[in-house]
mmCIF file of C-alpha atoms and ligand atoms in Angstrom:
data_model
loop_
_atom_site.group_PDB
_atom_site.id
_atom_site.type_symbol
_atom_site.label_atom_id
_atom_site.label_comp_id
_atom_site.label_asym_id
_atom_site.label_seq_id
_atom_site.Cartn_x
_atom_site.Cartn_y
_atom_site.Cartn_z
ATOM 1 C CA MET A 110 16.468 22.054 2.901
ATOM 2 C CA LYS A 111 15.106 20.674 -0.057
ATOM 3 C CA ALA A 112 11.437 19.252 -0.637
ATOM 4 C CA ILE A 113 9.026 18.598 -3.328
ATOM 5 C CA ARG A 114 5.532 21.954 -3.070
ATOM 6 C CA VAL A 115 2.429 21.890 -4.336
ATOM 7 C CA GLU A 116 0.543 25.260 -4.840
ATOM 8 C CA GLN A 117 -2.619 24.078 -6.657
ATOM 9 C CA PHE A 118 -3.782 20.572 -7.647
ATOM 10 C CA GLY A 119 -3.236 19.760 -11.157
ATOM 11 C CA SER A 120 -0.532 17.167 -13.749
ATOM 12 C CA PRO A 121 2.273 15.774 -12.015
ATOM 13 C CA GLU A 122 3.835 19.347 -12.928
ATOM 14 C CA VAL A 123 2.702 20.924 -10.425
ATOM 15 C CA MET A 124 5.232 18.932 -8.360
ATOM 16 C CA GLN A 125 8.500 21.472 -7.238
ATOM 17 C CA TYR A 126 11.686 20.954 -6.167
ATOM 18 C CA ALA A 127 11.731 23.367 -3.908
ATOM 19 C CA ASP A 128 13.679 24.770 -0.323
ATOM 20 C CA ILE A 129 12.751 25.256 2.367
ATOM 21 C CA PRO A 130 13.177 25.753 6.198
ATOM 22 C CA GLU A 131 14.168 23.438 8.234
ATOM 23 C CA LYS A 132 11.688 22.238 11.232
ATOM 24 C CA ASP A 133 12.503 22.670 14.412
ATOM 25 C CA VAL A 134 10.885 19.710 16.389
ATOM 26 C CA VAL A 135 7.628 19.804 18.445
ATOM 27 C CA SER A 136 6.191 18.083 21.313
ATOM 28 C CA HIS A 137 6.185 14.125 20.814
ATOM 29 C CA HIS A 138 7.778 14.367 17.605
ATOM 30 C CA VAL A 139 10.969 13.507 15.971
ATOM 31 C CA ILE A 140 12.553 14.306 12.666
ATOM 32 C CA VAL A 141 13.713 11.858 10.492
ATOM 33 C CA GLU A 142 16.901 12.466 7.076
ATOM 34 C CA MET A 143 14.784 11.238 4.308
ATOM 35 C CA LYS A 144 17.178 7.848 2.775
ATOM 36 C CA ALA A 145 14.014 7.110 0.410
ATOM 37 C CA VAL A 146 10.342 7.428 0.166
ATOM 38 C CA GLY A 147 7.001 6.089 -0.717
ATOM 39 C CA VAL A 148 5.502 6.860 -3.625
ATOM 40 C CA ASN A 149 1.568 5.663 -3.466
ATOM 41 C CA PRO A 150 -1.731 5.989 -5.406
ATOM 42 C CA VAL A 151 -2.862 8.507 -3.035
ATOM 43 C CA ASP A 152 -0.640 10.738 -3.182
ATOM 44 C CA THR A 153 -1.056 10.932 -7.327
ATOM 45 C CA TYR A 154 -5.184 11.602 -5.928
ATOM 46 C CA ILE A 155 -4.251 14.212 -4.106
ATOM 47 C CA ARG A 156 -1.602 16.024 -6.103
ATOM 48 C CA SER A 157 -4.603 16.328 -8.825
ATOM 49 C CA GLY A 158 -7.095 17.325 -6.132
ATOM 50 C CA ASN A 159 -8.977 14.140 -7.048
ATOM 51 C CA TYR A 160 -9.688 12.604 -3.029
ATOM 52 C CA SER A 161 -12.442 12.959 -0.128
ATOM 53 C CA TYR A 162 -8.982 14.587 1.343
ATOM 54 C CA ALA A 163 -7.683 18.153 -0.119
ATOM 55 C CA ALA A 164 -4.237 19.285 1.434
ATOM 56 C CA ASP A 165 -4.224 22.845 2.656
ATOM 57 C CA MET A 166 -1.841 25.018 -0.090
ATOM 58 C CA PRO A 167 0.904 24.813 -0.670
ATOM 59 C CA PHE A 168 1.885 21.752 1.261
ATOM 60 C CA THR A 169 4.656 18.389 1.281
ATOM 61 C CA PRO A 170 3.036 15.769 -0.412
ATOM 62 C CA GLY A 171 4.142 11.853 1.382
ATOM 63 C CA PHE A 172 2.425 9.337 4.160
ATOM 64 C CA ASP A 173 6.351 6.943 3.231
ATOM 65 C CA GLY A 174 9.895 6.572 4.118
ATOM 66 C CA ALA A 175 12.660 5.270 5.597
ATOM 67 C CA GLY A 176 15.635 7.143 6.823
ATOM 68 C CA ILE A 177 17.880 8.038 10.056
ATOM 69 C CA ILE A 178 16.848 9.542 13.021
ATOM 70 C CA LYS A 179 17.970 12.953 13.745
ATOM 71 C CA LYS A 180 16.242 14.660 16.337
ATOM 72 C CA THR A 181 13.956 13.689 19.095
ATOM 73 C CA SER A 182 11.666 15.811 21.698
ATOM 74 C CA LYS A 183 12.447 15.187 24.699
ATOM 75 C CA GLU A 184 8.913 13.750 25.510
ATOM 76 C CA VAL A 185 9.959 10.672 22.756
ATOM 77 C CA LEU A 186 11.566 7.817 25.032
ATOM 78 C CA ASN A 187 12.060 5.127 22.507
ATOM 79 C CA LEU A 188 13.048 6.404 19.864
ATOM 80 C CA HIS A 189 17.038 7.316 19.644
ATOM 81 C CA VAL A 190 19.107 9.207 17.290
ATOM 82 C CA GLY A 191 20.963 7.567 14.968
ATOM 83 C CA GLU A 192 18.250 5.073 14.914
ATOM 84 C CA LYS A 193 17.176 3.487 11.116
ATOM 85 C CA VAL A 194 13.368 3.836 11.147
ATOM 86 C CA TYR A 195 10.606 3.660 8.381
ATOM 87 C CA VAL A 196 7.499 6.773 8.836
ATOM 88 C CA THR A 197 3.956 6.621 7.889
ATOM 89 C CA GLY A 198 0.864 8.754 8.030
ATOM 90 C CA LYS A 199 0.135 12.454 8.505
ATOM 91 C CA SER A 200 3.043 14.303 8.907
ATOM 92 C CA SER A 201 5.245 17.031 7.526
ATOM 93 C CA GLY A 202 5.920 15.190 4.150
ATOM 94 C CA THR A 203 7.481 13.155 2.856
ATOM 95 C CA TYR A 204 9.241 13.530 -0.742
ATOM 96 C CA ALA A 205 11.591 15.193 1.757
ATOM 97 C CA GLN A 206 14.745 15.554 2.485
ATOM 98 C CA GLU A 207 13.716 15.732 6.320
ATOM 99 C CA VAL A 208 10.063 14.983 7.378
ATOM 100 C CA MET A 209 8.779 15.841 11.374
ATOM 101 C CA ILE A 210 6.638 13.275 12.643
ATOM 102 C CA ASP A 211 4.442 12.284 15.730
ATOM 103 C CA ALA A 212 6.978 9.749 17.174
ATOM 104 C CA SER A 213 3.707 7.266 17.190
ATOM 105 C CA GLN A 214 4.121 6.777 13.857
ATOM 106 C CA VAL A 215 7.756 5.507 13.864
ATOM 107 C CA TYR A 216 8.795 2.477 13.355
ATOM 108 C CA PRO A 217 11.975 0.490 14.085
ATOM 109 C CA LEU A 218 13.470 -0.103 9.977
ATOM 110 C CA PRO A 219 13.960 -4.425 10.256
ATOM 111 C CA ASP A 220 17.707 -5.135 10.088
ATOM 112 C CA ASN A 221 18.375 -7.383 7.324
ATOM 113 C CA LEU A 222 15.487 -4.486 4.748
ATOM 114 C CA ASN A 223 17.516 -0.950 3.225
ATOM 115 C CA PHE A 224 16.170 2.591 3.034
ATOM 116 C CA ASP A 225 14.245 1.223 -0.738
ATOM 117 C CA GLN A 226 12.769 -1.210 1.441
ATOM 118 C CA GLY A 227 11.653 0.179 4.232
ATOM 119 C CA ALA A 228 10.055 3.080 2.527
ATOM 120 C CA ALA A 229 7.833 0.311 0.747
ATOM 121 C CA ILE A 230 6.555 -1.269 3.885
ATOM 122 C CA GLY A 231 3.956 1.575 5.825
ATOM 123 C CA ILE A 232 0.509 2.005 3.233
ATOM 124 C CA PRO A 233 1.211 -1.268 1.501
ATOM 125 C CA TYR A 234 1.908 -3.575 3.963
ATOM 126 C CA ALA A 235 -0.231 -2.312 6.828
ATOM 127 C CA THR A 236 -3.370 -1.967 4.353
ATOM 128 C CA ALA A 237 -2.591 -5.912 2.935
ATOM 129 C CA TYR A 238 -2.411 -7.399 6.484
ATOM 130 C CA ARG A 239 -5.524 -5.459 7.779
ATOM 131 C CA ALA A 240 -7.743 -6.288 4.219
ATOM 132 C CA LEU A 241 -6.293 -9.945 5.354
ATOM 133 C CA PHE A 242 -6.730 -10.615 9.112
ATOM 134 C CA HIS A 243 -8.464 -7.541 10.518
ATOM 135 C CA LYS A 244 -10.972 -7.312 8.236
ATOM 136 C CA ALA A 245 -10.942 -10.964 6.280
ATOM 137 C CA LYS A 246 -9.969 -12.784 10.022
ATOM 138 C CA ALA A 247 -7.898 -14.435 6.824
ATOM 139 C CA VAL A 248 -7.277 -18.134 8.665
ATOM 140 C CA ALA A 249 -4.914 -20.921 6.619
ATOM 141 C CA ASP A 250 -6.495 -23.206 3.784
ATOM 142 C CA GLU A 251 -8.630 -20.342 2.950
ATOM 143 C CA ILE A 252 -8.500 -19.253 -1.025
ATOM 144 C CA VAL A 253 -7.369 -15.448 -1.234
ATOM 145 C CA PHE A 254 -7.793 -14.117 -4.573
ATOM 146 C CA ILE A 255 -5.611 -10.853 -4.790
ATOM 147 C CA HIS A 256 -7.456 -9.190 -7.729
ATOM 148 C CA GLY A 257 -4.326 -6.436 -8.423
ATOM 149 C CA ALA A 258 -1.879 -8.352 -6.515
ATOM 150 C CA SER A 259 1.256 -6.823 -8.531
ATOM 151 C CA GLY A 260 1.469 -3.291 -6.509
ATOM 152 C CA GLY A 261 2.818 -2.467 -3.875
ATOM 153 C CA VAL A 262 -0.309 -3.729 -1.755
ATOM 154 C CA GLY A 263 -0.523 -6.862 -3.890
ATOM 155 C CA LEU A 264 2.563 -7.884 -4.038
ATOM 156 C CA ALA A 265 2.626 -7.125 -0.034
ATOM 157 C CA ALA A 266 -0.831 -9.467 0.477
ATOM 158 C CA LEU A 267 0.628 -12.151 -1.767
ATOM 159 C CA GLN A 268 3.690 -12.410 0.568
ATOM 160 C CA LEU A 269 1.717 -12.501 3.727
ATOM 161 C CA ALA A 270 -1.305 -14.822 3.152
ATOM 162 C CA LYS A 271 1.564 -17.215 1.557
ATOM 163 C CA MET A 272 2.983 -17.138 5.194
ATOM 164 C CA ALA A 273 0.226 -17.758 6.682
ATOM 165 C CA GLN A 274 -0.352 -20.504 4.739
ATOM 166 C CA LEU A 275 -3.503 -19.606 2.733
ATOM 167 C CA LYS A 276 -3.824 -20.819 -0.993
ATOM 168 C CA VAL A 277 -3.701 -17.724 -3.941
ATOM 169 C CA ILE A 278 -4.822 -16.842 -7.033
ATOM 170 C CA ALA A 279 -3.109 -13.660 -7.949
ATOM 171 C CA SER A 280 -4.146 -11.319 -10.691
ATOM 172 C CA ALA A 281 -2.046 -8.667 -12.681
ATOM 173 C CA GLY A 282 -2.174 -6.782 -16.042
ATOM 174 C CA SER A 283 0.770 -7.862 -18.155
ATOM 175 C CA LYS A 284 2.956 -10.886 -18.850
ATOM 176 C CA ALA A 285 6.047 -9.349 -16.305
ATOM 177 C CA GLY A 286 3.642 -9.571 -13.867
ATOM 178 C CA MET A 287 2.390 -12.193 -13.782
ATOM 179 C CA THR A 288 5.659 -14.078 -14.010
ATOM 180 C CA LEU A 289 6.327 -11.955 -10.541
ATOM 181 C CA VAL A 290 3.395 -13.056 -9.329
ATOM 182 C CA GLN A 291 3.849 -16.439 -10.298
ATOM 183 C CA GLN A 292 7.394 -16.748 -8.932
ATOM 184 C CA LEU A 293 6.456 -15.202 -5.464
ATOM 185 C CA GLY A 294 3.845 -18.607 -5.050
ATOM 186 C CA ALA A 295 0.845 -18.146 -6.195
ATOM 187 C CA ASP A 296 -0.648 -21.114 -6.828
ATOM 188 C CA TYR A 297 -2.823 -20.166 -10.112
ATOM 189 C CA VAL A 298 -2.303 -16.740 -11.970
ATOM 190 C CA ILE A 299 -5.047 -14.208 -13.941
ATOM 191 C CA ASP A 300 -4.800 -11.822 -16.650
ATOM 192 C CA HIS A 301 -6.914 -9.512 -15.009
ATOM 193 C CA ARG A 302 -7.302 -7.627 -18.976
ATOM 194 C CA LYS A 303 -8.809 -10.437 -20.297
ATOM 195 C CA LYS A 304 -12.916 -10.921 -20.592
ATOM 196 C CA ASP A 305 -12.643 -14.978 -18.574
ATOM 197 C CA VAL A 306 -11.588 -13.724 -15.280
ATOM 198 C CA VAL A 307 -15.042 -15.358 -13.222
ATOM 199 C CA GLU A 308 -14.364 -19.028 -15.660
ATOM 200 C CA GLU A 309 -10.972 -19.093 -14.740
ATOM 201 C CA VAL A 310 -11.509 -18.402 -10.738
ATOM 202 C CA MET A 311 -14.417 -20.963 -10.750
ATOM 203 C CA LYS A 312 -11.837 -22.945 -12.825
ATOM 204 C CA ALA A 313 -9.849 -22.916 -10.193
ATOM 205 C CA THR A 314 -11.526 -23.790 -7.489
ATOM 206 C CA SER A 315 -13.028 -26.505 -9.015
ATOM 207 C CA GLY A 316 -16.210 -24.450 -8.761
ATOM 208 C CA ASN A 317 -16.572 -23.583 -5.769
ATOM 209 C CA GLY A 318 -15.404 -20.149 -5.573
ATOM 210 C CA VAL A 319 -13.009 -18.306 -3.004
ATOM 211 C CA ASP A 320 -13.093 -17.473 0.287
ATOM 212 C CA ILE A 321 -11.160 -13.728 0.178
ATOM 213 C CA ILE A 322 -11.347 -11.143 -2.420
ATOM 214 C CA LEU A 323 -9.041 -8.292 -2.091
ATOM 215 C CA GLU A 324 -10.584 -6.055 -4.717
ATOM 216 C CA MET A 325 -8.036 -3.249 -6.045
ATOM 217 C CA LEU A 326 -10.311 -1.946 -8.673
ATOM 218 C CA ALA A 327 -14.134 -2.384 -7.331
ATOM 219 C CA ASN A 328 -15.220 -0.544 -9.758
ATOM 220 C CA VAL A 329 -14.510 -2.458 -12.517
ATOM 221 C CA ASN A 330 -15.207 -5.926 -10.362
ATOM 222 C CA LEU A 331 -17.150 -6.290 -7.788
ATOM 223 C CA VAL A 332 -20.292 -7.246 -10.384
ATOM 224 C CA ASP A 333 -17.939 -10.635 -11.406
ATOM 225 C CA ASP A 334 -16.756 -10.679 -6.967
ATOM 226 C CA LEU A 335 -19.874 -12.100 -6.212
ATOM 227 C CA LYS A 336 -20.010 -13.996 -9.029
ATOM 228 C CA VAL A 337 -17.433 -15.905 -7.781
ATOM 229 C CA VAL A 338 -16.931 -15.716 -4.292
ATOM 230 C CA ALA A 339 -17.993 -19.049 -1.916
ATOM 231 C CA LYS A 340 -20.832 -19.304 0.686
ATOM 232 C CA GLY A 341 -19.458 -16.742 3.294
ATOM 233 C CA GLY A 342 -16.844 -15.772 2.119
ATOM 234 C CA ARG A 343 -15.509 -12.023 2.229
ATOM 235 C CA ILE A 344 -14.405 -9.399 -0.276
ATOM 236 C CA ILE A 345 -12.679 -6.186 1.092
ATOM 237 C CA VAL A 346 -12.801 -3.663 -1.101
ATOM 238 C CA ILE A 347 -8.653 -1.409 -1.155
ATOM 239 C CA GLY A 348 -9.252 -0.032 -4.304
ATOM 240 C CA ASN A 349 -11.802 1.977 -6.465
ATOM 241 C CA ARG A 350 -12.294 4.617 -8.778
ATOM 242 C CA GLY A 351 -15.916 4.982 -9.893
ATOM 243 C CA SER A 352 -19.695 3.630 -9.009
ATOM 244 C CA VAL A 353 -20.445 0.259 -10.364
ATOM 245 C CA LYS A 354 -24.583 -1.175 -9.939
ATOM 246 C CA ILE A 355 -24.571 -4.510 -8.213
ATOM 247 C CA ASN A 356 -27.768 -7.258 -7.187
ATOM 248 C CA PRO A 357 -27.907 -7.792 -3.678
ATOM 249 C CA ARG A 358 -29.490 -11.033 -4.762
ATOM 250 C CA ASP A 359 -25.600 -12.519 -5.837
ATOM 251 C CA LEU A 360 -24.251 -11.433 -1.976
ATOM 252 C CA MET A 361 -27.624 -13.078 -0.595
ATOM 253 C CA LEU A 362 -26.701 -16.401 -2.109
ATOM 254 C CA ARG A 363 -24.025 -16.817 -0.915
ATOM 255 C CA ASP A 364 -24.184 -15.764 2.820
ATOM 256 C CA SER A 365 -21.716 -13.000 1.912
ATOM 257 C CA LEU A 366 -19.821 -9.690 2.781
ATOM 258 C CA VAL A 367 -18.277 -6.470 1.148
ATOM 259 C CA SER A 368 -16.801 -4.932 4.036
ATOM 260 C CA GLY A 369 -14.227 -1.316 2.371
ATOM 261 C CA MET A 370 -11.653 -0.152 3.663
ATOM 262 C CA LEU A 371 -9.126 2.853 4.614
ATOM 263 C CA ILE A 372 -5.407 2.520 5.729
ATOM 264 C CA PHE A 373 -6.615 6.284 7.926
ATOM 265 C CA ASN A 374 -9.145 4.611 9.465
ATOM 266 C CA THR A 375 -7.004 1.812 11.294
ATOM 267 C CA PRO A 376 -7.322 2.940 15.559
ATOM 268 C CA VAL A 377 -3.991 3.139 16.783
ATOM 269 C CA ASP A 378 -3.726 0.006 19.202
ATOM 270 C CA ASP A 379 -4.832 -1.581 15.347
ATOM 271 C CA MET A 380 -1.569 -0.319 13.918
ATOM 272 C CA LYS A 381 0.633 -0.522 16.176
ATOM 273 C CA ARG A 382 0.006 -4.240 16.487
ATOM 274 C CA ILE A 383 0.164 -4.160 13.166
ATOM 275 C CA HIS A 384 3.538 -3.157 12.287
ATOM 276 C CA LYS A 385 4.478 -5.658 15.430
ATOM 277 C CA SER A 386 3.352 -8.035 13.339
ATOM 278 C CA LEU A 387 5.499 -6.890 10.162
ATOM 279 C CA TYR A 388 8.596 -6.426 12.158
ATOM 280 C CA GLU A 389 8.055 -10.584 13.025
ATOM 281 C CA ALA A 390 6.669 -10.723 9.086
ATOM 282 C CA PHE A 391 10.235 -9.616 7.482
ATOM 283 C CA LYS A 392 12.033 -11.313 9.690
ATOM 284 C CA THR A 393 11.099 -14.535 7.658
ATOM 285 C CA GLU A 394 12.289 -15.217 4.311
ATOM 286 C CA CYS A 395 8.835 -15.089 2.079
ATOM 287 C CA VAL A 396 8.128 -11.027 3.162
ATOM 288 C CA PHE A 397 10.099 -9.029 1.638
ATOM 289 C CA PRO A 398 9.231 -5.364 -0.059
ATOM 290 C CA ILE A 399 10.018 -5.369 -3.884
ATOM 291 C CA ILE A 400 10.963 -2.191 -5.259
ATOM 292 C CA TRP A 401 9.982 -2.005 -9.560
ATOM 293 C CA GLN A 402 12.050 1.417 -10.136
ATOM 294 C CA LYS A 403 13.655 4.862 -8.247
ATOM 295 C CA PHE A 404 13.531 8.355 -9.634
ATOM 296 C CA ILE A 405 15.602 11.902 -7.875
ATOM 297 C CA LEU A 406 13.655 13.386 -5.406
ATOM 298 C CA GLU A 407 13.141 15.593 -8.062
ATOM 299 C CA ASP A 408 11.975 13.532 -10.841
ATOM 300 C CA ALA A 409 9.331 13.122 -8.719
ATOM 301 C CA ALA A 410 6.741 13.744 -11.575
ATOM 302 C CA SER A 411 8.369 10.898 -13.444
ATOM 303 C CA ALA A 412 7.584 8.667 -10.563
ATOM 304 C CA HIS A 413 3.627 9.772 -10.501
ATOM 305 C CA LYS A 414 3.087 9.282 -14.273
ATOM 306 C CA LYS A 415 5.121 5.970 -13.719
ATOM 307 C CA ILE A 416 2.282 4.876 -11.731
ATOM 308 C CA GLU A 417 -0.159 6.464 -13.354
ATOM 309 C CA HIS A 418 0.511 4.786 -16.422
ATOM 310 C CA SER A 419 2.463 1.888 -16.149
ATOM 311 C CA ARG A 420 1.383 -2.192 -15.379
ATOM 312 C CA ALA A 421 2.929 -2.911 -11.904
ATOM 313 C CA LEU A 422 5.651 -4.430 -11.212
ATOM 314 C CA GLY A 423 6.141 -3.226 -7.049
ATOM 315 C CA LYS A 424 6.923 -0.443 -5.434
ATOM 316 C CA VAL A 425 8.010 3.068 -6.935
ATOM 317 C CA VAL A 426 9.907 5.274 -5.060
ATOM 318 C CA LEU A 427 11.788 8.276 -4.720
ATOM 319 C CA ILE A 428 15.192 9.306 -3.676
ATOM 320 C CA PRO A 429 15.751 12.551 -1.780
HETATM 321 P P1 NAP B 116 -0.140 0.365 -7.230
HETATM 322 O O1 NAP B 116 1.358 -0.534 -6.524
HETATM 323 O O2 NAP B 116 0.157 1.536 -8.453
HETATM 324 O O3 NAP B 116 -0.915 -1.331 -8.132
HETATM 325 C C1 NAP B 116 -1.968 -1.295 -8.370
HETATM 326 C C2 NAP B 116 -2.809 -2.361 -8.837
HETATM 327 O O4 NAP B 116 -3.866 -2.773 -9.256
HETATM 328 C C3 NAP B 116 -1.872 -3.283 -10.154
HETATM 329 O O5 NAP B 116 -1.320 -4.944 -9.345
HETATM 330 C C4 NAP B 116 -2.901 -3.503 -11.311
HETATM 331 O O6 NAP B 116 -2.233 -4.394 -11.790
HETATM 332 C C5 NAP B 116 -4.034 -3.754 -10.916
HETATM 333 N N1 NAP B 116 -5.093 -3.241 -11.916
HETATM 334 C C6 NAP B 116 -5.125 -2.924 -12.999
HETATM 335 N N2 NAP B 116 -5.950 -2.661 -12.964
HETATM 336 C C7 NAP B 116 -7.183 -3.435 -12.640
HETATM 337 C C8 NAP B 116 -7.618 -4.570 -13.576
HETATM 338 N N3 NAP B 116 -8.772 -4.158 -14.237
HETATM 339 N N4 NAP B 116 -8.751 -5.649 -12.313
HETATM 340 C C9 NAP B 116 -7.320 -5.408 -11.206
HETATM 341 N N5 NAP B 116 -6.474 -4.683 -10.318
HETATM 342 C C10 NAP B 116 -6.611 -4.392 -11.682
HETATM 343 O O7 NAP B 116 -1.373 0.331 -5.902
HETATM 344 P P2 NAP B 116 -1.391 -0.347 -5.078
HETATM 345 O O8 NAP B 116 -0.139 0.326 -3.700
HETATM 346 O O9 NAP B 116 -0.974 -1.752 -5.058
HETATM 347 O O10 NAP B 116 -2.697 0.196 -4.701
HETATM 348 C C11 NAP B 116 -4.123 -0.304 -5.138
HETATM 349 C C12 NAP B 116 -4.806 0.283 -5.044
HETATM 350 O O11 NAP B 116 -5.923 0.342 -3.186
HETATM 351 C C13 NAP B 116 -4.693 1.830 -5.798
HETATM 352 O O12 NAP B 116 -6.347 2.226 -5.990
HETATM 353 C C14 NAP B 116 -4.626 2.539 -4.760
HETATM 354 O O13 NAP B 116 -5.381 3.906 -4.246
HETATM 355 C C15 NAP B 116 -5.722 1.116 -3.758
HETATM 356 N N6 NAP B 116 -5.508 0.964 -1.519
HETATM 357 C C16 NAP B 116 -6.359 2.181 -1.001
HETATM 358 C C17 NAP B 116 -5.881 1.544 0.283
HETATM 359 C C18 NAP B 116 -7.023 1.673 1.630
HETATM 360 O O14 NAP B 116 -6.652 2.181 2.356
HETATM 361 N N7 NAP B 116 -8.473 1.542 1.400
HETATM 362 C C19 NAP B 116 -4.590 1.675 0.772
HETATM 363 C C20 NAP B 116 -3.563 1.197 0.116
HETATM 364 C C21 NAP B 116 -3.903 1.887 -1.774
HETATM 365 P P3 NAP B 116 -1.540 -4.345 -13.628
HETATM 366 O O15 NAP B 116 -1.144 -3.273 -13.501
HETATM 367 O O16 NAP B 116 -0.547 -5.068 -13.555
HETATM 368 O O17 NAP B 116 -2.556 -4.386 -14.313
#
C-alpha cells in the first residue's frame, strides 16, 4: 500500500510517498481503510524534529483520519468490518491508505458528517472540548476569549462554546478568518495582528475582562492575557512556540489560574466521555468541522507548508 514515510527530520520534503507492506491486524486492534487524513500542527513539529516526542525512524506521520473498517482482531467486539469511523491517537500513522490502530481510539463517524469532516474531528475537537469543559469548566453565560479562533482547534472551540451558550470573543489574523468566525456566531471579533488586543477585549467586556481564555500562542500573548482575564478567570494554554516572562502579581491581583493542557495526557475514561459528548454535539446543527483545503496524500509536503505559512481558515486534510 501507499504511505508517507519519513526517514530523517527536516523540511516538508522529507516526507516521501512510498510503497510499504500491508499490515496484519494484531490483538485489540483494527485496520481502517483511510478515506481522509487530518493534518495537525503537531505533525509538522514531529516531522521537523522540534518536538519533545521524537518518532523512531522510519515512520509514517499522522494521528487523525476517517475511513472504513477493513479488519478487526478477534477481541474487538464493538466494531465491525464496513463501519464508517474516525480514528485519533498513536497508530501505525494515518498518512497512509490503511492504518492499524488500537480499537479504543476508533469512534463511529456521525451519519451527517463526510470522511473529510471525520478526519478533522480527532485532535482539534477533543482538544477544544477538554480545554473548555474539563480544564476551564465553562458554564453558560460566561465569556470566553478564543485567542486564535480561525484554525482547527479554535473553530471547534467556537462552535462548542456557542452550543453551551457562552459568549465568545474570537480572534483571527486575516479578514477572511475574521469573517469566518463572525459567521459562526462569535459575539465580538478581534484581529490578533493588531497591537490593541487588550483594549479591544476590555471594550468588549465593559472593562470587566473575560472568564476564560483559550490561548493558541502563549509565548506571544500570555502577558496580555493576564491583563484581560477577569477575577477568578482561567487561562488554558493550548498552543505555545517559545518562552515568555510574566509578572505573577497579575495572577494574584485577579485570583486567576493558568493551566496548560496536552491532548495526549487525557485519561482514557475522559477521552471516551469527550468523544461521546462530541457525537451528540455533531447531531446538532451548530457543530460541524470546516474543511479549508484538501491535498492528495502524495502532496503531504504542500499540506504542511499550508498550515505552517498561511492564515488559517479551518482544517487541512489529505486524501489517500
Ligand atoms: P491551526 O489550524 O494551524 O491554526 C492556528 C491558529 O493560531 C489560527 O487560528 C491562527 O490564526 C492562530 N494564530 C496565529 N497567530 C496568532 C497570534 N499571534 N495570536 C493568537 N492566535 C494566533 O492550528 P490548530 O490545530 O488550531 O492548533 C492551534 C495551536 O494549538 C497550535 O500551536 C497547535 O500546535 C496547538 N495544539 C495543541 C494541542 C494540545 O494538546 N495542547 C492540541 C492541538 C493543537 P490566523 O492564522 O488567522 O492568524
